[in-house]
Short mmCIF file of C-alpha atoms in Angstrom, two decimals:
data_model
loop_
_atom_site.label_atom_id
_atom_site.label_comp_id
_atom_site.label_asym_id
_atom_site.label_seq_id
_atom_site.Cartn_x
_atom_site.Cartn_y
_atom_site.Cartn_z
CA MET A 109 30.94 -0.77 39.55
CA GLN A 110 31.56 0.54 43.05
CA ARG A 111 28.90 2.93 44.33
CA VAL A 112 29.91 6.34 45.65
CA THR A 113 29.11 6.73 49.33
CA LEU A 114 26.92 9.54 50.61
CA ARG A 115 29.91 11.07 52.42
CA ASN A 116 31.94 11.18 49.21
CA ARG A 117 28.97 12.57 47.30
CA LEU A 118 28.59 15.40 49.82
CA THR A 119 32.32 16.12 49.64
CA LEU A 120 32.22 16.09 45.84
CA PHE A 121 29.13 18.30 45.84
CA ALA A 122 30.84 20.87 48.09
CA ALA A 123 34.00 20.83 45.98
CA VAL A 124 32.10 21.15 42.70
CA GLY A 125 29.85 23.88 44.09
CA VAL A 126 32.73 25.97 45.41
CA GLY A 127 34.79 25.25 42.31
CA THR A 128 31.99 26.46 40.05
CA ALA A 129 31.51 29.60 42.13
CA VAL A 130 35.26 30.31 42.22
CA ALA A 131 35.55 29.74 38.46
CA LEU A 132 32.70 32.15 37.72
CA VAL A 133 34.08 34.79 40.08
CA SER A 134 37.59 34.35 38.68
CA LEU A 135 36.41 34.67 35.08
CA ALA A 136 34.38 37.75 35.95
CA ALA A 137 37.34 39.32 37.77
CA TYR A 138 39.79 38.47 34.98
CA PHE A 139 37.68 39.93 32.19
CA THR A 140 36.79 42.98 34.28
CA VAL A 141 40.48 43.72 34.94
CA ARG A 142 41.40 42.98 31.32
CA THR A 143 38.78 45.38 29.98
CA SER A 144 39.81 48.02 32.52
CA LEU A 145 43.53 47.74 31.59
CA TYR A 146 42.87 47.97 27.86
CA ASN A 147 40.50 50.92 28.29
CA GLU A 148 43.03 52.71 30.49
CA LEU A 149 45.81 52.06 27.94
CA ASP A 150 43.67 53.36 25.08
CA GLU A 151 42.72 56.45 27.08
CA GLN A 152 46.37 57.23 27.90
CA LEU A 153 47.54 56.77 24.30
CA LEU A 154 44.69 58.83 22.92
CA ASN A 155 45.31 61.69 25.38
CA ARG A 156 49.05 61.74 24.58
CA ALA A 157 48.32 61.70 20.88
CA LYS A 158 45.86 64.59 21.14
CA VAL A 159 48.25 66.63 23.28
CA ALA A 160 51.06 66.07 20.76
CA ALA A 161 48.70 66.85 17.86
CA GLU A 162 48.04 70.30 19.31
CA SER A 163 51.63 71.25 18.30
CA SER A 164 52.61 71.97 14.71
CA LEU A 165 53.86 69.26 12.42
CA SER A 166 57.38 70.70 12.47
CA GLN A 167 57.44 70.66 16.27
CA VAL A 168 56.40 67.03 16.35
CA ILE A 169 59.07 66.05 13.83
CA GLU A 170 61.66 68.00 15.79
CA LEU A 171 60.53 66.29 19.02
CA GLN A 172 61.05 62.94 17.29
CA ARG A 173 64.63 63.81 16.40
CA GLN A 174 65.70 65.43 19.69
CA SER A 175 64.04 63.17 22.34
CA PRO A 176 64.23 59.54 21.22
CA ALA A 177 65.33 58.49 24.73
CA VAL A 178 62.16 59.94 26.25
CA PHE A 179 59.95 57.81 24.04
CA GLU A 180 62.12 54.77 24.68
CA ALA A 181 61.85 55.32 28.46
CA ILE A 182 58.07 55.33 28.38
CA ASP A 183 58.04 52.55 25.75
CA LEU A 184 56.28 54.60 23.08
CA ARG A 185 56.70 54.56 19.32
CA LEU A 186 55.85 57.79 17.46
CA GLY A 187 55.52 58.44 13.78
CA VAL A 188 53.82 60.70 11.25
CA VAL A 189 51.94 59.37 8.26
CA GLN A 190 51.75 61.66 5.20
CA LEU A 191 49.25 61.20 2.41
CA LEU A 192 50.88 62.28 -0.90
CA SER A 193 49.03 63.87 -3.78
CA ASP A 194 49.37 60.82 -5.95
CA GLY A 195 47.66 58.68 -3.30
CA ARG A 196 50.85 57.15 -1.94
CA THR A 197 51.83 57.44 1.74
CA GLN A 198 55.05 57.80 3.65
CA LEU A 199 56.01 57.54 7.31
CA PHE A 200 58.31 59.84 9.26
CA ILE A 201 60.02 58.26 12.31
CA PRO A 202 63.12 59.29 14.33
CA PRO A 203 66.44 57.83 13.21
CA ASN A 204 67.21 54.40 14.71
CA ALA A 205 63.76 54.36 16.35
CA PRO A 206 61.57 51.25 16.26
CA GLY A 207 59.09 51.15 13.48
CA VAL A 208 55.49 52.28 13.90
CA PRO A 209 52.87 50.10 12.25
CA TYR A 210 50.31 51.81 10.08
CA GLY A 211 47.71 50.74 7.62
CA PRO A 212 44.50 51.81 5.86
CA ASP A 213 42.91 53.03 9.10
CA GLU A 214 45.76 55.47 9.80
CA VAL A 215 45.67 56.62 6.16
CA ASP A 216 41.95 57.36 6.53
CA VAL A 217 42.76 59.51 9.57
CA ALA A 218 45.40 61.40 7.56
CA ALA A 219 42.88 61.90 4.76
CA GLY A 220 40.38 63.31 7.25
CA LEU A 221 37.93 60.44 6.80
CA LYS A 222 38.12 59.51 10.51
CA PRO A 223 38.54 61.80 13.54
CA ASP A 224 40.83 59.20 15.21
CA HIS A 225 41.33 55.47 15.38
CA THR A 226 42.52 52.89 17.92
CA ARG A 227 43.43 49.30 17.11
CA THR A 228 45.68 46.38 18.03
CA ASP A 229 48.35 45.39 15.57
CA ASN A 230 48.60 41.62 15.96
CA ARG A 231 51.74 41.35 13.84
CA THR A 232 53.84 43.51 16.17
CA ASP A 233 51.63 43.02 19.29
CA GLN A 234 51.17 46.79 19.78
CA ARG A 235 48.30 49.09 20.54
CA VAL A 236 48.11 51.80 17.83
CA VAL A 237 46.39 55.22 18.07
CA ALA A 238 46.14 57.69 15.17
CA VAL A 239 44.90 61.34 15.28
CA PRO A 240 45.03 64.04 12.56
CA ILE A 241 47.70 66.72 12.99
CA ASP A 242 47.64 68.74 9.73
CA PRO A 243 45.74 68.25 6.50
CA GLY A 244 47.20 65.15 4.90
CA PHE A 245 49.12 64.12 8.01
CA ALA A 246 48.27 61.77 10.90
CA LEU A 247 50.16 61.37 14.14
CA VAL A 248 50.56 57.67 15.05
CA ILE A 249 51.52 56.50 18.55
CA ALA A 250 52.09 52.81 19.37
CA GLN A 251 52.87 51.00 22.61
CA PRO A 252 53.73 47.29 23.05
CA LEU A 253 51.13 45.17 24.83
CA HIS A 254 53.47 42.73 26.56
CA PRO A 255 53.45 44.64 29.92
CA THR A 256 49.66 44.49 29.98
CA ARG A 257 49.63 40.86 28.93
CA ASP A 258 52.19 39.99 31.62
CA THR A 259 49.99 41.66 34.23
CA LEU A 260 46.95 39.68 33.05
CA ALA A 261 48.96 36.44 33.05
CA ARG A 262 50.05 37.01 36.65
CA LEU A 263 46.46 37.80 37.60
CA ALA A 264 45.29 34.55 35.95
CA TRP A 265 47.84 32.51 37.91
CA VAL A 266 46.86 34.21 41.17
CA LEU A 267 43.17 33.55 40.52
CA PHE A 268 43.94 29.94 39.59
CA ALA A 269 45.98 29.39 42.75
CA VAL A 270 43.38 31.03 44.99
CA GLY A 271 40.56 29.10 43.29
CA GLY A 272 42.43 25.81 43.63
CA ALA A 273 43.10 26.47 47.30
CA GLY A 274 39.45 27.37 47.78
CA ILE A 275 38.33 24.13 46.16
CA VAL A 276 40.69 22.09 48.34
CA LEU A 277 39.46 23.89 51.47
CA ALA A 278 35.83 23.41 50.38
CA ALA A 279 36.42 19.70 49.83
CA ALA A 280 38.05 19.39 53.25
CA GLY A 281 35.25 21.37 54.86
CA GLY A 282 32.61 19.31 53.03
CA LEU A 283 34.28 16.11 54.18
CA GLY A 284 34.32 17.35 57.78
CA VAL A 285 30.69 18.46 57.64
CA ALA A 286 29.67 15.18 55.99
CA ARG A 287 31.42 13.16 58.69
CA THR A 288 29.82 15.21 61.46
CA ALA A 289 26.36 15.18 59.89
CA LEU A 290 26.43 11.50 58.99
CA ARG A 291 27.78 10.27 62.31
CA PRO A 292 24.24 9.90 63.79
CA VAL A 293 23.14 8.23 60.55
CA GLU A 294 26.03 5.79 60.86
CA ARG A 295 24.97 5.14 64.44
CA LEU A 296 21.42 4.42 63.26
CA THR A 297 22.79 2.14 60.53
CA LYS A 298 24.84 0.18 63.04
CA ALA A 299 21.83 -0.02 65.33
CA ALA A 300 19.67 -1.37 62.50
CA GLU A 301 22.35 -3.91 61.61
CA HIS A 302 22.56 -4.87 65.30
CA VAL A 303 18.78 -5.35 65.43
CA ALA A 304 18.84 -7.48 62.27
CA ARG A 305 21.74 -9.55 63.61
CA THR A 306 20.70 -10.03 67.24
CA GLY A 307 17.00 -9.12 67.44
CA ASP A 308 17.77 -6.71 70.30
CA LEU A 309 15.21 -3.88 70.15
CA GLN A 310 16.78 -1.55 72.70
CA PRO A 311 16.24 2.18 71.85
CA ILE A 312 19.10 4.34 70.62
CA PRO A 313 20.23 7.27 72.81
CA VAL A 314 19.25 10.69 71.40
CA THR A 315 22.39 12.85 71.41
CA SER A 316 21.02 16.09 69.93
CA GLU A 317 18.11 18.14 71.25
CA ASP A 318 15.63 19.19 68.57
CA ASP A 319 16.86 18.86 65.01
CA GLU A 320 16.30 16.59 62.05
CA LEU A 321 18.67 13.94 63.35
CA ALA A 322 16.96 13.93 66.74
CA ARG A 323 13.59 13.46 65.05
CA LEU A 324 15.08 10.68 62.91
CA THR A 325 16.42 8.94 66.03
CA ASN A 326 13.09 9.35 67.83
CA SER A 327 11.25 7.95 64.80
CA PHE A 328 13.63 5.00 64.71
CA ASN A 329 13.09 4.41 68.42
CA ALA A 330 9.33 4.60 67.89
CA MET A 331 9.66 2.00 65.14
CA LEU A 332 11.70 -0.23 67.46
CA ALA A 333 9.08 0.18 70.19
CA ALA A 334 6.29 -0.71 67.75
CA LEU A 335 8.27 -3.73 66.56
CA ALA A 336 8.90 -4.84 70.15
CA ASP A 337 5.21 -4.44 70.95
CA SER A 338 4.28 -6.42 67.84
CA GLN A 339 6.67 -9.19 68.80
CA GLU A 340 5.31 -9.26 72.35
CA ARG A 341 1.71 -9.43 71.09
CA GLN A 342 2.69 -12.18 68.67
CA ARG A 343 4.44 -14.09 71.46
CA ARG A 344 1.42 -13.78 73.74
CA LEU A 345 -0.91 -14.82 70.93
CA VAL A 346 1.14 -17.92 70.15
CA ALA A 347 1.48 -18.81 73.84
CA ASP A 348 -2.22 -18.29 74.55
CA ALA A 349 -3.26 -20.10 71.39
CA GLY A 350 -1.03 -23.03 72.29
CA HIS A 351 -2.53 -23.16 75.76
CA GLU A 352 -6.09 -22.97 74.48
CA LEU A 353 -5.53 -25.55 71.75
CA ARG A 354 -3.84 -28.02 74.07
CA THR A 355 -6.97 -28.82 76.14
CA PRO A 356 -9.42 -29.67 73.29
CA LEU A 357 -6.71 -31.51 71.37
CA THR A 358 -5.84 -33.62 74.42
CA SER A 359 -9.48 -34.42 75.08
CA LEU A 360 -10.08 -35.18 71.41
CA ARG A 361 -7.07 -37.50 71.29
CA THR A 362 -8.19 -39.30 74.47
CA ASN A 363 -11.70 -39.89 73.12
CA LEU A 364 -10.42 -41.12 69.76
CA GLU A 365 -7.92 -43.48 71.40
CA LEU A 366 -10.71 -44.82 73.63
CA LEU A 367 -12.96 -45.43 70.64
CA VAL A 368 -10.18 -47.15 68.69
CA ALA A 369 -9.13 -49.31 71.67
CA SER A 370 -12.71 -50.42 72.38
CA GLN A 371 -13.22 -51.59 68.81
CA GLN A 372 -10.05 -53.62 68.49
CA ALA A 373 -10.29 -57.42 68.51
CA GLY A 374 -9.70 -58.90 71.94
CA ALA A 375 -10.46 -55.69 73.79
CA LYS A 376 -11.24 -56.34 77.45
CA TYR A 377 -13.80 -53.56 77.60
CA ARG A 378 -16.50 -52.83 75.09
CA LEU A 379 -18.30 -49.50 74.99
CA SER A 380 -22.04 -49.58 75.09
CA ASP A 381 -24.01 -47.88 72.35
CA GLU A 382 -24.98 -45.16 74.80
CA ASP A 383 -21.34 -44.51 75.80
CA ARG A 384 -20.23 -44.56 72.20
CA ALA A 385 -22.89 -42.04 71.19
CA GLU A 386 -21.85 -39.82 74.09
CA ILE A 387 -18.20 -39.95 73.02
CA TYR A 388 -19.15 -39.23 69.41
CA ALA A 389 -21.12 -36.17 70.54
CA ASP A 390 -18.18 -35.07 72.67
CA VAL A 391 -15.82 -35.46 69.70
CA ARG A 392 -18.12 -33.42 67.45
CA ALA A 393 -18.35 -30.68 70.08
CA GLN A 394 -14.57 -30.62 70.45
CA ILE A 395 -14.10 -30.41 66.67
CA GLU A 396 -16.57 -27.53 66.51
CA GLU A 397 -14.73 -25.84 69.38
CA LEU A 398 -11.42 -26.27 67.54
CA THR A 399 -12.95 -24.96 64.32
CA THR A 400 -14.28 -21.88 66.09
CA LEU A 401 -10.99 -21.31 67.88
CA ILE A 402 -8.92 -21.62 64.70
CA GLY A 403 -11.32 -19.30 62.85
CA ASP A 404 -11.04 -16.73 65.63
CA LEU A 405 -7.24 -17.00 65.59
CA VAL A 406 -7.16 -16.46 61.83
CA GLU A 407 -9.50 -13.49 62.14
CA LEU A 408 -7.45 -12.03 64.97
CA ALA A 409 -4.24 -12.42 62.96
CA ARG A 410 -5.92 -10.74 59.99
CA ASP A 411 -7.09 -7.89 62.20
CA ASP A 412 -3.48 -7.39 63.33
CA ALA A 413 -2.58 -6.57 59.73
CA PRO A 414 -2.49 -2.92 58.58
CA PHE A 415 -5.82 -1.38 57.71
CA VAL A 416 -5.81 -1.24 53.90
CA VAL A 417 -9.52 -1.38 52.98
CA HIS A 418 -10.96 2.05 52.24
CA GLU A 419 -14.57 1.93 51.10
CA SER A 420 -17.77 3.65 52.08
CA VAL A 421 -19.78 1.39 54.38
CA GLU A 422 -23.45 1.73 55.35
CA LEU A 423 -23.33 0.57 58.96
CA VAL A 424 -27.07 -0.22 59.01
CA ASP A 425 -26.59 -2.76 56.21
CA VAL A 426 -23.72 -4.35 58.12
CA VAL A 427 -25.78 -4.61 61.31
CA GLU A 428 -28.79 -6.04 59.48
CA ARG A 429 -26.70 -8.79 57.86
CA ALA A 430 -25.32 -9.70 61.28
CA LEU A 431 -28.85 -9.69 62.72
CA ASP A 432 -30.04 -12.13 60.05
CA ARG A 433 -27.30 -14.55 61.05
CA ALA A 434 -28.07 -14.07 64.75
CA ARG A 435 -31.77 -14.91 64.20
CA ARG A 436 -30.82 -18.21 62.58
CA ARG A 437 -28.48 -19.13 65.43
CA ALA A 438 -30.85 -18.21 68.27
CA PRO A 439 -34.47 -18.32 67.06
CA GLY A 440 -35.83 -18.23 70.63
CA VAL A 441 -34.25 -14.85 71.51
CA SER A 442 -36.21 -11.75 70.51
CA LEU A 443 -34.38 -8.74 69.10
CA ASP A 444 -35.35 -5.15 69.90
CA ILE A 445 -33.79 -3.12 67.07
CA ARG A 446 -33.35 0.63 66.69
CA LEU A 447 -31.07 1.68 63.84
CA ARG A 448 -30.14 5.15 62.64
CA PRO A 449 -28.43 5.35 59.22
CA TRP A 450 -24.69 5.90 59.51
CA THR A 451 -21.86 5.89 56.96
CA LEU A 452 -18.13 5.42 57.55
CA VAL A 453 -15.01 4.45 55.63
CA GLY A 454 -13.76 0.99 56.49
CA ASP A 455 -13.88 -2.77 55.99
CA ALA A 456 -17.45 -4.06 55.80
CA ASN A 457 -16.49 -7.70 56.42
CA ALA A 458 -14.48 -6.87 59.55
CA LEU A 459 -17.28 -4.66 60.89
CA GLU A 460 -19.84 -7.41 60.28
CA ARG A 461 -17.64 -9.89 62.16
CA ALA A 462 -17.36 -7.47 65.10
CA VAL A 463 -21.14 -6.89 65.23
CA MET A 464 -21.72 -10.64 64.93
CA ASN A 465 -19.42 -11.28 67.87
CA LEU A 466 -21.31 -8.76 69.99
CA LEU A 467 -24.62 -10.41 69.07
CA ASP A 468 -23.24 -13.90 69.74
CA ASN A 469 -22.04 -12.79 73.16
CA ALA A 470 -25.45 -11.27 73.96
CA VAL A 471 -27.35 -14.34 72.75
CA LYS A 472 -25.05 -16.69 74.68
CA TRP A 473 -25.76 -14.91 77.97
CA SER A 474 -29.48 -14.33 77.42
CA PRO A 475 -32.06 -16.83 78.71
CA PRO A 476 -34.00 -18.88 76.10
CA ASP A 477 -36.90 -16.40 76.13
CA GLY A 478 -34.69 -13.35 76.63
CA ARG A 479 -34.50 -10.15 74.68
CA VAL A 480 -31.46 -8.46 73.09
CA ARG A 481 -31.58 -4.73 72.42
CA VAL A 482 -29.62 -3.48 69.39
CA GLU A 483 -29.47 0.30 69.00
CA LEU A 484 -27.42 2.38 66.55
CA ARG A 485 -27.54 6.11 67.23
CA GLN A 486 -25.52 9.24 66.72
CA ALA A 487 -23.37 10.14 69.72
CA GLY A 488 -21.59 13.27 68.53
CA ALA A 489 -20.86 15.48 65.54
CA GLN A 490 -18.96 12.71 63.77
CA ALA A 491 -19.44 9.65 65.98
CA ALA A 492 -22.01 6.91 66.38
CA VAL A 493 -22.45 4.18 68.97
CA LEU A 494 -23.84 0.68 68.46
CA GLU A 495 -25.21 -0.66 71.74
CA VAL A 496 -25.92 -4.37 72.23
CA ALA A 497 -27.64 -5.12 75.56
CA ASP A 498 -28.74 -8.53 76.79
CA SER A 499 -31.00 -9.68 79.61
CA GLY A 500 -28.51 -12.08 81.16
CA PRO A 501 -26.73 -11.91 84.52
CA GLY A 502 -24.37 -9.12 83.42
CA ILE A 503 -20.60 -8.80 83.87
CA ALA A 504 -18.99 -8.85 87.29
CA GLU A 505 -17.10 -5.71 88.31
CA ASP A 506 -13.83 -7.64 88.57
CA ASP A 507 -14.22 -8.92 85.01
CA LEU A 508 -15.07 -5.59 83.33
CA PRO A 509 -11.44 -4.45 82.80
CA HIS A 510 -10.51 -7.77 81.18
CA VAL A 511 -13.42 -8.74 78.93
CA PHE A 512 -11.67 -7.49 75.76
CA GLU A 513 -8.40 -9.28 76.45
CA ARG A 514 -7.46 -12.23 74.28
CA PHE A 515 -8.47 -15.64 75.66
CA TYR A 516 -9.92 -14.08 78.80
CA ARG A 517 -12.91 -15.97 80.14
CA SER A 518 -14.66 -15.29 83.39
CA THR A 519 -15.35 -18.06 85.87
CA GLU A 520 -18.96 -18.33 84.74
CA ALA A 521 -17.98 -18.42 81.05
CA ARG A 522 -15.59 -21.36 81.32
CA THR A 523 -18.45 -23.85 81.23
CA LEU A 524 -19.90 -22.28 78.09
CA PRO A 525 -18.69 -22.76 74.50
CA GLY A 526 -16.32 -20.14 73.17
CA SER A 527 -12.65 -19.32 72.76
CA GLY A 528 -12.40 -16.02 74.60
CA LEU A 529 -11.41 -14.24 71.37
CA GLY A 530 -14.72 -12.81 70.18
CA LEU A 531 -14.62 -9.55 72.16
CA ALA A 532 -10.89 -9.19 71.50
CA ILE A 533 -11.70 -9.22 67.78
CA VAL A 534 -14.33 -6.53 68.37
CA LYS A 535 -11.72 -4.35 70.07
CA GLN A 536 -9.24 -4.85 67.23
CA VAL A 537 -11.82 -3.94 64.57
CA ALA A 538 -12.90 -0.85 66.50
CA GLU A 539 -9.32 0.40 66.88
CA ARG A 540 -8.57 -0.25 63.20
CA HIS A 541 -11.50 2.03 62.29
CA GLY A 542 -10.50 4.78 64.72
CA GLY A 543 -13.10 3.84 67.32
CA THR A 544 -13.33 1.98 70.60
CA VAL A 545 -15.53 -0.50 72.49
CA THR A 546 -16.64 -0.43 76.12
CA ALA A 547 -18.47 -2.81 78.46
CA GLY A 548 -20.94 -1.99 81.21
CA ARG A 549 -24.32 -2.87 82.72
CA ALA A 550 -27.50 -2.43 80.69
CA ALA A 551 -30.82 -1.10 81.96
CA GLU A 552 -32.25 -4.55 81.25
CA GLY A 553 -29.91 -5.94 83.90
CA GLY A 554 -27.51 -7.75 81.60
CA ALA A 555 -24.30 -6.72 79.87
CA LEU A 556 -24.07 -3.62 77.68
CA MET A 557 -21.49 -3.58 74.89
CA SER A 558 -20.98 -0.20 73.18
CA LEU A 559 -19.10 0.01 69.87
CA TRP A 560 -18.08 3.62 69.10
CA LEU A 561 -17.20 4.42 65.48
CA PRO A 562 -16.46 7.65 63.55
CA GLY A 563 -18.34 8.64 60.42
CA ASN A 564 -21.28 10.73 59.29
CA PRO A 565 -25.05 10.35 59.07
CA SER A 566 -26.15 8.90 55.76
CA GLU A 567 -26.91 11.62 53.21
CA THR A 568 -30.10 9.88 52.13
CA PHE A 569 -31.71 10.56 55.50
CA HIS A 570 -32.24 14.09 56.81
CA THR A 571 -34.62 13.63 59.75
CA ASP A 572 -33.66 13.35 63.38
CA GLU A 573 -35.98 10.38 63.87
CA TYR A 574 -35.29 6.73 63.19
CA PRO A 575 -36.37 5.57 59.72
CA ALA A 576 -38.55 2.90 61.27
CA ALA A 577 -40.47 2.80 64.51
CA PRO A 578 -38.76 0.80 67.27
CA GLY A 579 -40.12 -2.68 67.54
CA VAL A 580 -39.39 -6.30 68.09
CA ARG A 581 -38.33 -8.27 65.02
#
């Protein structure tokens, strides 16, 4: 079954709407005119009958005999109904004049049971009026209804023709309006089909100024811009990941080929136990580096997904879990912890990964006996900041604008383990939760990473002091 297009639906809607309105107006006009014509006819007949009834019975009968042409000219039928003493009735009409219908209602008027009566005689299609004239007599006047019915028939045809023309004009107007209104929609449809066919994400020109179609076009352009940005970020991620994976994979392949070649029968060169142990250690380090890099890439790709987790998170619990993991990884580094309870809506796992990355970065740059300060405090009416400061060399001024970029590693960091994705993940998590992250220099002399997050103080704590005294754990 073929579907009706939106343009045809709008045209049909306009035609049906106007047709319904025209039909209702036409019916109302027709019945109003019909009622008015019948009331006017009844009023004229009744007035004529009452005027004639003011004369004597003999004058009325004489008028019937002498002026038949007058009644014929005005298309009236006149007669007198007499009620006899024995209950029978008789009708007096002029010679050669058309008959006047009468029945029980006219007899009741002659008998004085009714002051007057008006009815339609369906057998002769006449309107009949009866009024008393003398005791036992009733004057009956009748007039054919075909002139009135002809007038109503002509009115019905006129209303039908005007209504039909109105419906045709409404359909044509609806079609024109639908074409004009849907032209920008058709342009958007063609643009979407062009994007699907060619992958070209060029914006669509906005033809109107400030209406619904302009907002629709702007929204579509915003969607294209977001899609182009997503594709560019995906392209950069794939390119950077390929570049970063190439070096450890090449080194790993070289070491494995060297090990295999040295152990083959007839090999010219045999590795010493010391060299073999060194290559094994190098291979393990490269595998760990690849594992970390792949895990970071997976996490970064997951963080690029829409934020769909909505649960209440106690940020202190998240930080403490990350701190437990950091203690196991770097037992020689002391932690100076100050935590204020804070609650927000978000993804606890992603937040823990972000905090863990900040701690890993601080531990990596701290000396073996260094100290890392971790402080969570309120920084506004509905904002908190988690500061992680280390006692390392700090971040160079030239590197500060780039530390949260994917795969960015400073000159000093290239000799250390890592993929250059940890701080980029922190930035992604912060932005997904409506916050941000900044880098600077700490009072201890090292780097200061500040993670800003929205939320509210935990309802279970009402004091302005920290729940526990600051100390080294």
